[in-house]
Structure formats: C-alpha cells, structure tokens
Amino acid sequence: MSNATTARFSRRGLLAAGGALGLGAVLTACGDDKKDGGADTKGSGDTKSGPWSFKDDRGTTVKLDKTPANIVAFTGVAAALYDYGIEVKGVFGPTTTKDGKADVQAGDMDVSKVTVLGNVWDQFNVEKYAALAPDVLISTMFDDAGTLWYVPEASKDKIAKLAPSVGISVFDRQLTGPLQRMWELAESLGADMKDARITEAKKRFEAASERLRKAAKAKPEIKVLVGSASPELFYVSGTNLSIDLEYFKALGVNFVEPTEEAKKPTGGWFESLSWENVDKHKADVILMDDRSSAIQPADITEATWKQLPAVKAGQVIARSTEPILSYDKCVAPVEALAEAIEKAKKVS
C-alpha cells in the first residue's frame, strides 16, 4: 500500500473480512523490527511530573510539559495500555457489541468507565473529544503514510488541532516490534514495567513463541490458512503485511499464500473468494478472524465451508486479527496456534 487511500480501502475490507494483524523480547531467530523508531521517555514512572516526550513511528516527537493525564486512544491501544496500568479517558473504535458488552478488541477494560467517541468505522464525535480536554491521542497505523487507524478522513484536521497524536505502526513488520513500542509508550506514561504481572506475561509470551517454533519445526507439512467470513465473500489473508502472521511465519509456520495477482486489488492484504470457491486453497488448519465485524465459524451456514477438510476435522481456531499489543494478550494466540499444529492431522 503506497498511499492512505489504498490502505483505508484494503483495511476497510479486512474489517468486514479477514485481515491483518498480531508479538516483545525478540527471539534471536526472528525478531527484526528495523523499521521501528526509538522512544524518548522523559517523565517515565511519574505521572505527576514532566516534561514528557515520545517519538512515534512517524518520526514525530510529541513534547508536553507533563506526562499526559487525559489520554484518548483507539480501543485496541487503550486495552493494551490498560494491561500496563495506564487508563484512558476516551476511546474510538470497536468498543461495545450490540448487546452492550465489551468488544473483543476492548480486552479487559471496563467499557462503562470510558467515553466512547465512536464505535464503528468513520464515527468519531469531535465535540465529545474536545470536551475531554485531551492531552494526547494515540492510535495504530496500517500504512506507511502515517494514517491514524479509525480517525476519520473527513474530520482528521479538526481532531488534529485539539491535541497532538502518537502513532504506533503495525504495518509490514513482525509482532515483536509493535509489542516493544507499546511497552516503551506505556513506560513513558508511568507504567511500572517491573510489576510481576507484566514481567511474567513477557516470559509466558516468550515460552509460547518457543513452543510454536518447535511445533512448526516438528510438523512442517501442516498448512495453515488464514481467513475471514462475510455474508458475500470469504477472505484469505496473505502474510507479508500482518504483524502476527509475519511473526508466525518467521517462527516456521507453513502458511497458505494467495497468489500475488489475487492480492493486487486489495493492496496485498488478502484474496476475496466467493463461497462457491472457498475450497480453492488446501489447508490442514484454518485461522479465523475473531473480530465482531466478521462472521464467526459457528455461524457460517455455507455448505462449501462445512465440506472443507479442516472444518470437518475440527481444525479451525480463532485468530486475533488485530492483536492487543500487551504481552499478556498476545500469549493466548501464540499458544492456540502451537496447540493446533501439535494436534493437527494432515487432511489437505
């Protein structure tokens, strides 16, 4: 994706379908994040004092007189910061489901205690945002143009005038890089990174990653397909732009890859298939988008889906398509894939 328009189109398709995303301490064999910038974390560990500054992945350094207190963030970012003990005042992005419960992207946050500025794509209440007197806005970025995820194009200029912003890139890199950047950001905001819960979560993530590496090495013949379902189409994700899939691939997982020609209309993110052609690619394990915007496997009624060998064998698991970038939340997806490969039968 060379420009913001293409990125929004491609990722918007992934919202409805199946996408792109998911881990700190980089394993020697595969951590690479040369594209990530550094952090200047003045004021770290003391939310009362200042000054505070942080260099984001656009190369922009935000400088404030004191550590931000009124933080507004994309839901997934807020969920990650929450795991590190940093609470935000407002969120935008998938936060609550239709029944009022916390969306999967909200993690462990108490969604009743944050101001929701927008719950769906292109929704952002600028008036409510201004009323929060924000010190900083934080979001992820899914392109190399610095486009802040879920900040609407139509109101981005108004939003930008109200507070500085920080962008953490989740584009075309391994998961370990964004995880480390969120760690650095949380630390700069006053998180105690020596807390036992945080350090133990990091160790569990590293152990899960090693387990996945061993599973992939032991069963290289197991082919994993990454998908997402909408009423009209089934989407098969490529691995080259998604942080979780790039990481899993570096650990040795054997992924089904859409052809380059098939990915061109979507900027390289995914291939769109009709339900009649859902059996185009052969796979032993299927990873399915867990976001509320996608149809979940139990609710897919298409006969062609039910006839897939991996489906018939019960070898379908959930994928955290937009991982919450804390070590705690990234353990389960790695462990689940490792277990799936360990137990998988060759059915393709």
Short mmCIF file of C-alpha atoms in Angstrom, two decimals:
data_model
loop_
_atom_site.label_atom_id
_atom_site.label_comp_id
_atom_site.label_asym_id
_atom_site.label_seq_id
_atom_site.Cartn_x
_atom_site.Cartn_y
_atom_site.Cartn_z
CA MET A 1 0.00 0.00 0.00
CA SER A 2 1.71 3.10 -1.18
CA ASN A 3 -0.89 5.63 -0.10
CA ALA A 4 -3.50 6.25 2.55
CA THR A 5 -6.45 5.76 0.22
CA THR A 6 -5.34 2.27 -0.73
CA ALA A 7 -4.61 1.47 2.91
CA ARG A 8 -8.07 2.55 4.02
CA PHE A 9 -9.70 0.55 1.26
CA SER A 10 -7.70 -2.56 1.99
CA ARG A 11 -8.07 -2.44 5.74
CA ARG A 12 -11.75 -1.49 5.47
CA GLY A 13 -12.19 -4.70 3.53
CA LEU A 14 -10.40 -6.52 6.30
CA LEU A 15 -12.79 -5.08 8.86
CA ALA A 16 -15.61 -6.77 7.06
CA ALA A 17 -13.42 -9.74 6.38
CA GLY A 18 -10.14 -11.18 7.34
CA GLY A 19 -7.20 -9.40 7.82
CA ALA A 20 -4.01 -8.38 9.07
CA LEU A 21 -2.62 -8.45 12.39
CA GLY A 22 -0.71 -9.96 15.55
CA LEU A 23 4.45 -10.35 19.13
CA GLY A 24 8.44 -8.09 22.92
CA ALA A 25 11.54 -9.69 23.64
CA VAL A 26 12.51 -10.77 20.19
CA LEU A 27 13.56 -14.37 19.74
CA THR A 28 17.05 -14.44 18.32
CA ALA A 29 15.98 -16.35 15.25
CA CYS A 30 13.26 -13.98 14.07
CA GLY A 31 12.97 -10.56 15.70
CA ASP A 32 13.71 -7.90 13.16
CA ASP A 33 11.98 -4.59 13.55
CA LYS A 34 14.41 -2.29 11.80
CA LYS A 35 11.54 -0.06 10.70
CA ASP A 36 10.51 0.99 14.21
CA GLY A 37 11.69 4.28 15.66
CA GLY A 38 13.12 4.93 19.09
CA ALA A 39 11.47 6.40 22.13
CA ASP A 40 12.37 9.35 24.31
CA THR A 41 10.70 8.58 27.61
CA LYS A 42 11.31 11.57 29.86
CA GLY A 43 8.98 11.61 32.82
CA SER A 44 8.75 7.82 32.84
CA GLY A 45 7.35 6.35 36.02
CA ASP A 46 5.92 9.61 37.40
CA THR A 47 2.56 10.72 36.06
CA LYS A 48 2.70 13.95 38.10
CA SER A 49 5.94 15.39 36.84
CA GLY A 50 7.28 16.45 33.50
CA PRO A 51 8.35 17.18 30.94
CA TRP A 52 7.20 14.28 28.77
CA SER A 53 8.17 13.36 25.24
CA PHE A 54 7.76 10.38 22.95
CA LYS A 55 9.00 9.76 19.42
CA ASP A 56 6.40 7.80 17.48
CA ASP A 57 6.68 5.61 14.38
CA ARG A 58 6.11 8.54 12.04
CA GLY A 59 9.30 10.04 13.38
CA THR A 60 7.26 12.70 15.18
CA THR A 61 8.29 13.64 18.70
CA VAL A 62 5.45 14.81 20.91
CA LYS A 63 6.59 17.07 23.75
CA LEU A 64 4.42 18.13 26.68
CA ASP A 65 5.07 19.98 29.92
CA LYS A 66 3.97 16.94 31.90
CA THR A 67 3.00 13.31 31.42
CA PRO A 68 -0.40 13.08 29.70
CA ALA A 69 -3.33 12.56 32.06
CA ASN A 70 -6.23 12.90 29.62
CA ILE A 71 -5.47 10.21 27.06
CA VAL A 72 -7.75 9.30 24.16
CA ALA A 73 -6.88 6.20 22.17
CA PHE A 74 -8.03 3.66 19.61
CA THR A 75 -9.79 0.89 21.54
CA GLY A 76 -7.08 -1.73 20.98
CA VAL A 77 -4.36 0.69 22.09
CA ALA A 78 -6.37 1.61 25.19
CA ALA A 79 -6.76 -2.09 26.00
CA ALA A 80 -3.00 -2.64 25.76
CA LEU A 81 -2.24 0.37 27.96
CA TYR A 82 -4.83 -0.88 30.47
CA ASP A 83 -2.87 -4.11 30.83
CA TYR A 84 0.13 -1.98 31.78
CA GLY A 85 -1.82 0.02 34.35
CA ILE A 86 -2.49 3.10 32.21
CA GLU A 87 -6.15 4.10 31.89
CA VAL A 88 -7.54 6.39 29.21
CA LYS A 89 -10.42 8.86 29.30
CA GLY A 90 -11.84 8.25 25.84
CA VAL A 91 -11.74 5.61 23.11
CA PHE A 92 -12.68 5.25 19.45
CA GLY A 93 -13.06 2.03 17.51
CA PRO A 94 -14.91 -1.24 18.24
CA THR A 95 -15.63 -0.96 21.98
CA THR A 96 -19.06 -2.45 22.67
CA THR A 97 -21.14 -5.11 20.92
CA LYS A 98 -24.81 -4.75 20.04
CA ASP A 99 -25.79 -6.16 23.43
CA GLY A 100 -23.63 -3.60 25.24
CA LYS A 101 -20.85 -5.97 26.25
CA ALA A 102 -17.17 -5.27 25.71
CA ASP A 103 -15.96 -5.94 22.19
CA VAL A 104 -13.12 -8.43 21.82
CA GLN A 105 -10.83 -5.51 20.94
CA ALA A 106 -11.55 -3.82 24.29
CA GLY A 107 -9.70 -6.51 26.22
CA ASP A 108 -10.13 -6.25 29.99
CA MET A 109 -11.15 -2.59 30.05
CA ASP A 110 -14.31 -1.62 31.90
CA VAL A 111 -16.00 -0.05 28.90
CA SER A 112 -18.57 1.66 31.14
CA LYS A 113 -15.81 3.88 32.52
CA VAL A 114 -14.56 5.36 29.26
CA THR A 115 -16.16 7.87 26.91
CA VAL A 116 -16.81 6.18 23.58
CA LEU A 117 -16.30 8.70 20.79
CA GLY A 118 -17.14 6.24 18.02
CA ASN A 119 -17.86 2.53 17.95
CA VAL A 120 -17.74 1.88 14.21
CA TRP A 121 -15.71 2.90 11.17
CA ASP A 122 -15.89 6.63 10.26
CA GLN A 123 -17.57 7.50 13.58
CA PHE A 124 -15.78 9.99 15.85
CA ASN A 125 -17.60 12.60 17.94
CA VAL A 126 -15.32 15.62 17.76
CA GLU A 127 -17.41 17.62 20.26
CA LYS A 128 -17.12 14.90 22.89
CA TYR A 129 -13.42 14.65 22.14
CA ALA A 130 -12.93 18.37 22.74
CA ALA A 131 -14.89 18.18 25.99
CA LEU A 132 -12.42 15.63 27.33
CA ALA A 133 -9.64 18.26 27.06
CA PRO A 134 -7.31 15.63 25.61
CA ASP A 135 -3.56 15.82 26.21
CA VAL A 136 -2.77 13.28 23.50
CA LEU A 137 -4.47 10.96 21.00
CA ILE A 138 -2.90 7.55 20.36
CA SER A 139 -3.66 5.08 17.57
CA THR A 140 -2.08 2.41 15.43
CA MET A 141 -1.14 2.79 11.75
CA PHE A 142 -1.74 0.28 8.96
CA ASP A 143 0.16 2.02 6.19
CA ASP A 144 3.47 3.76 5.58
CA ALA A 145 1.78 7.16 5.14
CA GLY A 146 1.13 7.76 8.84
CA THR A 147 -2.66 7.32 8.66
CA LEU A 148 -4.05 7.01 12.18
CA TRP A 149 -6.35 4.00 12.41
CA TYR A 150 -10.05 4.82 12.89
CA VAL A 151 -9.51 8.58 12.77
CA PRO A 152 -11.99 9.63 10.04
CA GLU A 153 -10.57 11.31 6.96
CA ALA A 154 -13.36 13.90 6.97
CA SER A 155 -12.63 15.17 10.48
CA LYS A 156 -8.94 14.39 10.93
CA ASP A 157 -7.86 18.04 10.61
CA LYS A 158 -10.31 19.19 13.30
CA ILE A 159 -9.19 16.35 15.55
CA ALA A 160 -5.51 17.16 15.00
CA LYS A 161 -6.00 20.75 16.20
CA LEU A 162 -7.27 19.65 19.61
CA ALA A 163 -4.27 17.61 20.78
CA PRO A 164 -1.02 16.11 19.48
CA SER A 165 -1.09 12.50 18.34
CA VAL A 166 1.11 9.41 18.66
CA GLY A 167 1.10 6.66 16.03
CA ILE A 168 2.36 3.10 16.59
CA SER A 169 2.97 1.25 13.33
CA VAL A 170 1.50 -2.21 12.80
CA PHE A 171 2.32 -2.28 9.10
CA ASP A 172 4.69 -4.72 7.40
CA ARG A 173 6.70 -5.84 10.42
CA GLN A 174 6.75 -8.62 12.98
CA LEU A 175 4.59 -8.53 16.08
CA THR A 176 7.54 -8.25 18.41
CA GLY A 177 8.31 -4.74 17.13
CA PRO A 178 4.91 -3.15 17.88
CA LEU A 179 4.82 -5.02 21.20
CA GLN A 180 8.10 -3.42 22.20
CA ARG A 181 6.92 0.02 21.05
CA MET A 182 3.73 -0.26 23.14
CA TRP A 183 5.90 -1.31 26.10
CA GLU A 184 8.04 1.81 25.62
CA LEU A 185 4.97 4.02 25.31
CA ALA A 186 3.36 2.58 28.45
CA GLU A 187 6.62 3.02 30.36
CA SER A 188 6.84 6.65 29.26
CA LEU A 189 3.29 7.21 30.54
CA GLY A 190 4.23 5.98 34.00
CA ALA A 191 3.65 2.22 33.89
CA ASP A 192 5.67 0.08 36.31
CA MET A 193 7.29 -2.34 33.89
CA LYS A 194 8.89 -4.26 36.78
CA ASP A 195 5.49 -5.28 38.10
CA ALA A 196 5.40 -9.08 38.50
CA ARG A 197 2.27 -9.45 36.34
CA ILE A 198 3.95 -7.64 33.46
CA THR A 199 7.29 -9.43 33.65
CA GLU A 200 5.58 -12.83 33.98
CA ALA A 201 3.40 -12.10 30.94
CA LYS A 202 6.52 -11.37 28.92
CA LYS A 203 8.07 -14.67 29.99
CA ARG A 204 4.89 -16.54 29.08
CA PHE A 205 4.91 -14.94 25.66
CA GLU A 206 8.49 -15.96 25.05
CA ALA A 207 7.70 -19.53 26.16
CA ALA A 208 4.65 -19.66 23.89
CA SER A 209 6.73 -18.43 20.96
CA GLU A 210 9.32 -21.13 21.53
CA ARG A 211 6.54 -23.72 21.72
CA LEU A 212 5.17 -22.54 18.37
CA ARG A 213 8.63 -22.65 16.80
CA LYS A 214 9.08 -26.24 17.94
CA ALA A 215 5.60 -27.27 16.76
CA ALA A 216 6.16 -25.77 13.31
CA LYS A 217 9.54 -27.46 13.02
CA ALA A 218 8.13 -30.84 14.10
CA LYS A 219 5.21 -30.73 11.65
CA PRO A 220 6.27 -28.66 8.61
CA GLU A 221 3.70 -30.45 6.44
CA ILE A 222 0.77 -28.82 8.26
CA LYS A 223 -0.57 -26.00 6.08
CA VAL A 224 -2.34 -23.10 7.81
CA LEU A 225 -4.90 -20.91 6.02
CA VAL A 226 -5.93 -17.54 7.45
CA GLY A 227 -9.48 -16.50 6.69
CA SER A 228 -12.38 -14.21 7.50
CA ALA A 229 -16.04 -14.51 6.64
CA SER A 230 -18.62 -12.03 5.41
CA PRO A 231 -22.10 -12.80 4.04
CA GLU A 232 -20.94 -12.48 0.42
CA LEU A 233 -17.26 -13.42 0.48
CA PHE A 234 -14.56 -15.46 2.15
CA TYR A 235 -11.24 -13.68 2.52
CA VAL A 236 -7.87 -15.43 2.53
CA SER A 237 -5.12 -13.36 4.10
CA GLY A 238 -1.57 -13.13 2.87
CA THR A 239 1.19 -12.98 5.47
CA ASN A 240 3.54 -10.27 4.24
CA LEU A 241 1.90 -7.22 5.81
CA SER A 242 0.31 -8.55 9.01
CA ILE A 243 2.32 -8.35 12.22
CA ASP A 244 1.07 -11.61 13.72
CA LEU A 245 1.39 -13.61 10.51
CA GLU A 246 4.84 -12.25 9.70
CA TYR A 247 5.95 -13.30 13.17
CA PHE A 248 4.39 -16.76 12.97
CA LYS A 249 5.94 -17.28 9.55
CA ALA A 250 9.35 -16.32 10.95
CA LEU A 251 8.83 -18.98 13.60
CA GLY A 252 8.38 -21.53 10.81
CA VAL A 253 4.61 -21.85 10.35
CA ASN A 254 3.69 -23.12 6.86
CA PHE A 255 1.02 -20.71 5.58
CA VAL A 256 -1.20 -20.92 2.52
CA GLU A 257 -0.45 -17.81 0.46
CA PRO A 258 -2.86 -16.21 -2.04
CA THR A 259 -1.30 -15.56 -5.44
CA GLU A 260 0.14 -12.10 -5.98
CA GLU A 261 -2.35 -11.47 -8.77
CA ALA A 262 -5.23 -12.28 -6.45
CA LYS A 263 -3.98 -9.82 -3.82
CA LYS A 264 -3.42 -6.87 -6.14
CA PRO A 265 -6.94 -5.37 -5.84
CA THR A 266 -6.58 -5.25 -2.04
CA GLY A 267 -3.14 -3.76 -1.81
CA GLY A 268 -1.60 -7.09 -0.88
CA TRP A 269 -3.61 -7.84 2.23
CA PHE A 270 -5.98 -10.59 1.14
CA GLU A 271 -7.74 -12.52 -1.63
CA SER A 272 -11.51 -12.41 -1.99
CA LEU A 273 -13.30 -15.67 -2.79
CA SER A 274 -16.95 -16.42 -3.46
CA TRP A 275 -18.38 -19.07 -1.17
CA GLU A 276 -18.60 -21.39 -4.17
CA ASN A 277 -14.82 -21.20 -4.46
CA VAL A 278 -13.95 -21.38 -0.78
CA ASP A 279 -12.15 -24.69 -1.41
CA LYS A 280 -9.61 -23.09 -3.78
CA HIS A 281 -6.74 -23.46 -1.29
CA LYS A 282 -5.91 -26.71 0.52
CA ALA A 283 -5.28 -26.41 4.25
CA ASP A 284 -5.00 -28.52 7.39
CA VAL A 285 -5.66 -25.77 9.95
CA ILE A 286 -7.77 -22.63 9.46
CA LEU A 287 -7.28 -19.46 11.49
CA MET A 288 -10.47 -17.36 11.52
CA ASP A 289 -10.89 -13.64 12.26
CA ASP A 290 -12.31 -13.21 15.79
CA ARG A 291 -13.48 -9.58 15.40
CA SER A 292 -17.15 -8.75 15.81
CA SER A 293 -17.17 -7.38 12.24
CA ALA A 294 -16.63 -10.91 10.86
CA ILE A 295 -18.97 -13.89 10.82
CA GLN A 296 -17.72 -16.46 13.32
CA PRO A 297 -17.18 -20.10 12.25
CA ALA A 298 -20.12 -21.45 14.27
CA ASP A 299 -22.45 -19.10 12.38
CA ILE A 300 -21.27 -19.95 8.85
CA THR A 301 -24.04 -21.85 7.09
CA GLU A 302 -22.47 -22.26 3.65
CA ALA A 303 -22.33 -25.94 2.63
CA THR A 304 -18.98 -25.42 0.86
CA TRP A 305 -17.47 -24.26 4.16
CA LYS A 306 -18.77 -27.26 6.04
CA GLN A 307 -17.19 -29.60 3.50
CA LEU A 308 -13.68 -28.23 3.90
CA PRO A 309 -11.39 -30.98 5.27
CA ALA A 310 -10.06 -28.77 8.07
CA VAL A 311 -13.61 -27.84 9.11
CA LYS A 312 -14.76 -31.46 9.08
CA ALA A 313 -11.71 -32.40 11.16
CA GLY A 314 -12.45 -29.67 13.72
CA GLN A 315 -9.15 -27.95 12.98
CA VAL A 316 -10.43 -24.36 13.00
CA ILE A 317 -9.28 -21.85 15.62
CA ALA A 318 -9.76 -18.14 16.27
CA ARG A 319 -7.26 -15.52 15.20
CA SER A 320 -6.69 -12.21 17.00
CA THR A 321 -6.62 -10.29 13.73
CA GLU A 322 -5.85 -7.01 15.47
CA PRO A 323 -3.84 -8.16 18.48
CA ILE A 324 -3.98 -6.14 21.67
CA LEU A 325 -0.34 -5.11 21.96
CA SER A 326 0.42 -6.23 25.50
CA TYR A 327 2.39 -9.39 26.24
CA ASP A 328 -0.48 -10.71 28.35
CA LYS A 329 -2.95 -10.57 25.46
CA CYS A 330 -0.51 -11.96 22.90
CA VAL A 331 0.20 -15.19 24.79
CA ALA A 332 -3.10 -16.92 24.01
CA PRO A 333 -2.99 -16.56 20.19
CA VAL A 334 0.54 -17.98 20.05
CA GLU A 335 -0.33 -20.87 22.37
CA ALA A 336 -3.51 -21.63 20.45
CA LEU A 337 -1.70 -21.88 17.12
CA ALA A 338 1.05 -24.01 18.64
CA GLU A 339 -1.50 -26.41 20.10
CA ALA A 340 -3.46 -26.54 16.86
CA ILE A 341 -0.36 -27.52 14.88
CA GLU A 342 0.72 -30.03 17.52
CA LYS A 343 -2.65 -31.80 17.36
CA ALA A 344 -3.40 -31.33 13.67
CA LYS A 345 -3.89 -34.25 11.32
CA LYS A 346 -2.83 -33.91 7.70
CA VAL A 347 -6.13 -33.56 5.85
CA SER A 348 -5.23 -31.46 2.80
#
